[in-house]
């Protein structure tokens, strides 16, 4: 038996969500299926991405022993479009991910844990050569922008691969990628002629393999094949419910017959660690931080292992293969039998028609891009597209101008520069429409498939500025062949008409949103509305009774293409809250002033019927109402409109409660059940009163208020009613975080006292605050500083320092941190 060599462990997480933004707004709209969260990005970030950046290792009493940034110890890649979202909406998690890679570089001899990813997760073997190039170049540049270094490895969407894809990776400086063992075809040791068949997944996954590019054997890339059996257990065998079970399964990947330093490596969707398996991040941190070393593993990443132990084996692969389709890449182009989330009798014949429609559109728009791009760009149009990632990463006006100076012909008019930007946006949308999730699931009406159709629609809308060809007509003809499994949805064409068309946004809708919103909030002269900037040139509001007329001239500029629209609007708000907004293009100042004067005069002197007739005459029959603006904005405005009505309801509930509670107590004393009607009014009234009492508190709560709160809690308990304390829980949770941050900066007794006083108040108020972020702050920025104070007091302990240490330890106890180690130290110090 060969001597057992070193054992290395790499756990890779592929963290990815498809781009979800409305392509006209560059924002994710409310997704009901993700409730109680706003959208699926937010939900999965809360369940997985953030927990993995601050994962807990706990003791038998569930007290925190350690908080681990799993990204510092695991190999990982994040989809660029997901990181773009996180940068804005989950900045703390984003920052921890970047810092984890920096730490891993120091821990692994200059090799970071993070890998790049092809930009928006398209199936590379099904892409044309130019799209392959752009996907890789955009993915690499996005990685450099975020992680501040060049990537050594890149993750391929669904690990889908072919020879040309690997050639593109090599040409762009990528050293390695990771594949499924079932994608390997054959292997041989360098210098040997005969190949060994490994096509049934039996490749040894514990080393790297060199792959020689078939079109140019002088070029090569290294491949890692993850351990398929263990990876599958992580995803499907509930390994992540128990860290000990997890490490035991990883140990089973070790073989004593290997005579080389073996790399036990697994790869799964990163969402396994928290989203698919709740608290899966904790099993992972337990393995990475504690058990791996105990069991003789050395944590490494692919790049470090490759640098130290480059293999002398060569591998060939199955062309056009992937990790999630037994049929190669059939899942993204045909009814191959692979699907997720379907019902008995469903099929996926729609896939081929969807791909055919998108391929038709892509190829037609390539012709437009090449022909029109030559008019505006000063270099090869495809080089310009590859460099467009610089704008995607930074859409500031100054950066767009810088890009145009580098890549656009000089002396272009403003309109010509806009057209150049629109051509590039057409290309971005045609890339986004190939995001793999559009085919992955079982039904063409799913949100992922509808999303990629939206990107196609945006591309066609932009293309209409360059060609008289009706691309949508042929596109929908092809889609009409795609039959939904849900009879009432009909075909892909019907789904497009039902779910995609209503999402299309025009400048007039942005103007309508701005106009209606202007009634309820004060706008600056220049205001951002989604991915548009609205500049107010003129605005006037007049009222007659309960009706309002607003007239204005605004200029709307897209922050994406810089296209401008100069519009005139007239908004009528009726007494009942309904809206009628007429919009047209601005002509001249004189014409606008005459129009405004005429409308105001008609409004003030005539009936509402007459003003509507005048609007139709001056603006045309088209008009917009509340239903024409975006659902979230619609909800905000409706809440404002209903505010007075809701206040009346609140007063009614309070009166019911105040008048009826004496009788209710009597019923209770007689052993009778409280009527549900009263419980509803009581819950609403007490919850509202509870939160109102605390809404103006800045952390200090007067004794009289605490007593009133105690009385409400007592009444609620007596009636078995659950008070909704959500606003107060959130408010005081933020105050704890604010005060802990102050403590990290001042690090003084007075601030520690203030934190504990706040905890005492929270306890008296019977609040249940979320302390997760407070725990992170305490453990990472306060806990380890206690040791320094103790060290400075070893020879002659100071009473002030001892008091401060005890206060800090008490804060830790309140935050459910195990502080026993320092408690024992302070005890010895006193003695």
Short mmCIF file of N, CA, C and O in Angstrom, two decimals, residues 50-58 64-70 72-73 96 285 289 771-780 783-784 815-817:
data_model
loop_
_atom_site.label_atom_id
_atom_site.label_comp_id
_atom_site.label_asym_id
_atom_site.label_seq_id
_atom_site.Cartn_x
_atom_site.Cartn_y
_atom_site.Cartn_z
N UNK A 50 -25.81 36.29 3.09
CA UNK A 50 -25.38 36.98 4.31
C UNK A 50 -24.99 36.01 5.42
O UNK A 50 -23.92 36.18 6.01
N UNK A 51 -25.81 34.99 5.73
CA UNK A 51 -25.40 34.05 6.79
C UNK A 51 -24.02 33.44 6.55
O UNK A 51 -23.27 33.20 7.51
N UNK A 52 -23.66 33.17 5.31
CA UNK A 52 -22.35 32.58 5.05
C UNK A 52 -21.21 33.56 5.29
O UNK A 52 -20.07 33.14 5.45
N UNK A 53 -21.51 34.85 5.34
CA UNK A 53 -20.46 35.83 5.64
C UNK A 53 -20.28 36.03 7.15
O UNK A 53 -19.27 36.58 7.58
N UNK A 54 -21.25 35.55 7.92
CA UNK A 54 -21.20 35.69 9.39
C UNK A 54 -21.80 34.42 10.01
O UNK A 54 -22.74 34.49 10.81
N UNK A 55 -21.25 33.28 9.68
CA UNK A 55 -21.84 32.01 10.13
C UNK A 55 -21.46 31.72 11.58
O UNK A 55 -20.34 31.98 12.01
N UNK A 56 -22.43 31.16 12.31
CA UNK A 56 -22.24 30.92 13.74
C UNK A 56 -21.77 29.49 14.03
O UNK A 56 -22.30 28.53 13.47
N UNK A 57 -20.79 29.40 14.92
CA UNK A 57 -20.47 28.13 15.57
C UNK A 57 -20.90 28.29 17.02
O UNK A 57 -20.50 29.24 17.69
N UNK A 58 -21.77 27.39 17.50
CA UNK A 58 -22.39 27.57 18.81
C UNK A 58 -22.08 26.40 19.74
O UNK A 58 -21.66 25.32 19.31
N UNK A 64 -22.94 31.70 21.03
CA UNK A 64 -21.97 31.82 19.94
C UNK A 64 -20.54 31.65 20.46
O UNK A 64 -20.09 32.37 21.35
N UNK A 65 -19.85 30.69 19.86
CA UNK A 65 -18.43 30.49 20.15
C UNK A 65 -17.54 31.20 19.14
O UNK A 65 -16.44 31.64 19.46
N UNK A 66 -18.02 31.28 17.91
CA UNK A 66 -17.23 31.89 16.84
C UNK A 66 -18.18 32.37 15.74
O UNK A 66 -19.25 31.80 15.54
N UNK A 67 -17.79 33.42 15.07
CA UNK A 67 -18.50 33.90 13.88
C UNK A 67 -17.52 33.82 12.72
O UNK A 67 -16.46 34.45 12.75
N UNK A 68 -17.90 33.04 11.72
CA UNK A 68 -16.97 32.69 10.66
C UNK A 68 -17.45 33.25 9.32
O UNK A 68 -18.62 33.12 8.97
N UNK A 69 -16.54 33.87 8.60
CA UNK A 69 -16.82 34.26 7.21
C UNK A 69 -16.46 33.07 6.34
O UNK A 69 -15.29 32.85 6.02
N UNK A 70 -17.46 32.28 5.96
CA UNK A 70 -17.19 31.05 5.21
C UNK A 70 -16.45 31.31 3.91
O UNK A 70 -15.69 30.45 3.43
N UNK A 72 -14.05 33.06 3.42
CA UNK A 72 -12.61 33.12 3.66
C UNK A 72 -11.97 31.73 3.60
O UNK A 72 -10.76 31.60 3.43
N UNK A 73 -12.80 30.68 3.71
CA UNK A 73 -12.28 29.32 3.80
C UNK A 73 -12.73 28.42 2.64
O UNK A 73 -12.22 27.31 2.50
N UNK A 96 -18.07 41.92 2.98
CA UNK A 96 -17.46 40.75 3.62
C UNK A 96 -16.95 39.75 2.59
O UNK A 96 -15.94 39.07 2.81
N UNK A 285 -19.44 26.09 8.21
CA UNK A 285 -18.43 26.78 9.03
C UNK A 285 -17.82 25.84 10.06
O UNK A 285 -16.62 25.92 10.35
N UNK A 289 -13.85 25.50 9.77
CA UNK A 289 -13.08 26.17 10.83
C UNK A 289 -12.55 25.20 11.89
O UNK A 289 -11.51 25.44 12.50
N UNK A 771 -31.00 40.51 16.81
CA UNK A 771 -29.68 40.90 17.30
C UNK A 771 -28.54 40.36 16.43
O UNK A 771 -27.37 40.46 16.80
N UNK A 772 -28.88 39.81 15.26
CA UNK A 772 -27.85 39.17 14.44
C UNK A 772 -26.72 40.12 14.07
O UNK A 772 -25.53 39.82 14.26
N UNK A 773 -27.05 41.31 13.56
CA UNK A 773 -26.00 42.25 13.16
C UNK A 773 -25.28 42.81 14.38
O UNK A 773 -24.07 43.07 14.34
N UNK A 774 -26.01 42.97 15.48
CA UNK A 774 -25.38 43.41 16.73
C UNK A 774 -24.35 42.38 17.19
O UNK A 774 -23.27 42.73 17.68
N UNK A 775 -24.68 41.10 17.06
CA UNK A 775 -23.73 40.04 17.41
C UNK A 775 -22.48 40.13 16.54
O UNK A 775 -21.35 39.96 17.04
N UNK A 776 -22.68 40.40 15.25
CA UNK A 776 -21.53 40.51 14.34
C UNK A 776 -20.60 41.65 14.77
O UNK A 776 -19.38 41.49 14.80
N UNK A 777 -21.20 42.79 15.09
CA UNK A 777 -20.41 43.96 15.50
C UNK A 777 -19.65 43.65 16.78
O UNK A 777 -18.44 43.92 16.89
N UNK A 778 -20.35 43.09 17.75
CA UNK A 778 -19.72 42.80 19.03
C UNK A 778 -18.57 41.80 18.88
O UNK A 778 -17.46 42.04 19.37
N UNK A 779 -18.85 40.71 18.19
CA UNK A 779 -17.83 39.65 18.10
C UNK A 779 -16.61 40.11 17.31
O UNK A 779 -15.47 39.85 17.70
N UNK A 780 -16.83 40.81 16.21
CA UNK A 780 -15.71 41.18 15.34
C UNK A 780 -14.98 42.44 15.76
O UNK A 780 -13.80 42.60 15.43
N UNK A 783 -15.33 42.05 21.11
CA UNK A 783 -14.99 40.88 21.92
C UNK A 783 -13.48 40.66 22.03
O UNK A 783 -12.93 40.48 23.13
N UNK A 784 -12.79 40.69 20.89
CA UNK A 784 -11.37 40.35 20.91
C UNK A 784 -10.50 41.47 21.50
O UNK A 784 -9.34 41.23 21.83
N UNK A 815 -26.09 39.43 24.23
CA UNK A 815 -26.12 39.12 22.80
C UNK A 815 -25.95 37.62 22.52
O UNK A 815 -25.78 37.21 21.38
N UNK A 816 -25.99 36.84 23.59
CA UNK A 816 -25.90 35.37 23.46
C UNK A 816 -24.54 34.91 22.92
O UNK A 816 -24.44 33.93 22.19
N UNK A 817 -23.50 35.65 23.30
CA UNK A 817 -22.13 35.26 22.97
C UNK A 817 -21.55 34.50 24.16
O UNK A 817 -21.72 34.92 25.31
#
